[in-house]
Short mmCIF file of C-alpha atoms in Angstrom, two decimals:
data_model
loop_
_atom_site.label_atom_id
_atom_site.label_comp_id
_atom_site.label_asym_id
_atom_site.label_seq_id
_atom_site.Cartn_x
_atom_site.Cartn_y
_atom_site.Cartn_z
CA MET A 1 13.50 -6.12 66.10
CA SER A 2 16.57 -3.31 65.60
CA GLU A 3 17.94 -1.94 68.91
CA GLU A 4 15.95 1.45 67.68
CA ASP A 5 12.78 -0.45 67.76
CA LYS A 6 13.37 -2.17 71.19
CA LYS A 7 13.96 1.41 72.52
CA LEU A 8 10.76 2.74 70.86
CA GLU A 9 8.72 -0.12 72.50
CA GLU A 10 10.66 0.12 75.87
CA ASP A 11 9.81 3.71 76.00
CA LEU A 12 6.03 3.49 75.12
CA ASN A 13 5.60 0.57 77.63
CA MET A 14 7.06 3.12 80.19
CA LEU A 15 4.73 5.74 79.37
CA VAL A 16 1.73 3.64 79.67
CA GLN A 17 2.98 2.33 82.85
CA ARG A 18 3.19 6.02 83.93
CA LEU A 19 -0.50 6.68 83.34
CA THR A 20 -1.19 3.57 85.61
CA GLU A 21 0.49 5.27 88.37
CA ASN A 22 -1.04 7.19 91.08
CA ASN A 23 1.03 10.51 90.16
CA THR A 24 -1.52 12.26 87.83
CA SER A 25 1.33 15.08 87.02
CA LEU A 26 2.95 12.23 85.05
CA TYR A 27 -0.12 11.92 82.71
CA GLN A 28 0.17 15.08 80.54
CA PRO A 29 3.73 14.69 79.76
CA SER A 30 3.44 10.93 79.36
CA LEU A 31 0.54 11.57 76.56
CA GLU A 32 2.13 14.45 75.17
CA THR A 33 5.30 12.19 74.49
CA MET A 34 3.23 9.30 72.96
CA ARG A 35 1.67 12.13 70.60
CA THR A 36 4.80 13.22 69.37
CA LEU A 37 6.42 9.58 68.85
CA ILE A 38 2.97 8.88 66.85
CA ARG A 39 3.50 11.88 64.57
CA ALA A 40 7.06 11.44 63.86
CA SER A 41 6.18 7.97 62.61
CA THR A 42 3.48 9.01 60.36
CA THR A 43 5.07 10.64 57.48
CA SER A 44 3.91 7.76 54.98
CA MET A 45 0.84 5.73 55.86
CA THR A 46 1.56 2.74 53.71
CA SER A 47 1.80 0.56 56.69
CA VAL A 48 0.92 0.82 60.41
CA PRO A 49 3.63 2.85 62.15
CA LYS A 50 5.74 1.34 64.70
CA PRO A 51 4.56 3.26 67.86
CA LEU A 52 0.98 2.48 66.89
CA LYS A 53 1.87 -1.62 66.29
CA PHE A 54 3.55 -1.36 69.98
CA MET A 55 0.97 0.52 71.81
CA ARG A 56 -1.51 -2.22 70.29
CA PRO A 57 -1.25 -4.42 73.76
CA HIS A 58 -1.90 -1.30 75.53
CA TYR A 59 -5.04 -0.55 74.11
CA ALA A 60 -7.40 -1.98 76.75
CA LYS A 61 -5.14 -0.29 79.60
CA MET A 62 -5.19 2.95 77.95
CA LYS A 63 -8.95 3.04 77.77
CA GLN A 64 -9.13 2.08 81.74
CA VAL A 65 -6.97 4.83 82.30
CA PHE A 66 -9.00 7.18 80.41
CA GLU A 67 -12.30 6.22 82.51
CA LYS A 68 -10.40 7.11 85.60
CA MET A 69 -9.08 10.38 84.58
CA GLU A 70 -11.00 13.58 85.66
CA PRO A 71 -12.41 15.84 82.71
CA GLY A 72 -10.28 18.22 81.10
CA PRO A 73 -7.16 18.67 78.31
CA THR A 74 -5.20 15.60 79.58
CA LYS A 75 -8.38 13.20 79.21
CA ARG A 76 -9.09 14.82 75.90
CA LEU A 77 -5.46 13.88 74.74
CA CYS A 78 -5.89 10.55 76.07
CA ALA A 79 -9.18 10.17 73.98
CA ASP A 80 -7.19 11.38 70.95
CA ILE A 81 -4.54 8.63 71.38
CA ILE A 82 -7.11 5.71 72.02
CA SER A 83 -9.25 7.00 69.01
CA VAL A 84 -6.19 6.93 66.70
CA LEU A 85 -5.43 3.16 68.24
CA GLY A 86 -8.90 2.12 67.78
CA ASP A 87 -8.94 3.43 63.97
CA VAL A 88 -6.04 1.70 63.15
CA PHE A 89 -7.07 -1.76 64.45
CA ARG A 90 -10.70 -2.22 63.70
#
């Protein structure tokens, strides 16, 4: 794995970790960053984008986080990301 890929994986792991913490003010920025990373990597759909590959192990955790979130824009953004992950890995 290249250094760039390792950094991307570490960043995504950190963002998911933030979603499991009690500080809900970190949720929206973390999800926005995830969305940006996913969008930036989906210029070609000939293979699964790396951010989605690296997020695969976190799918169940993301669903757990979603269940605990209060209704609103942050929960909808989380649902969007979970939906993309689910579509890619079915």
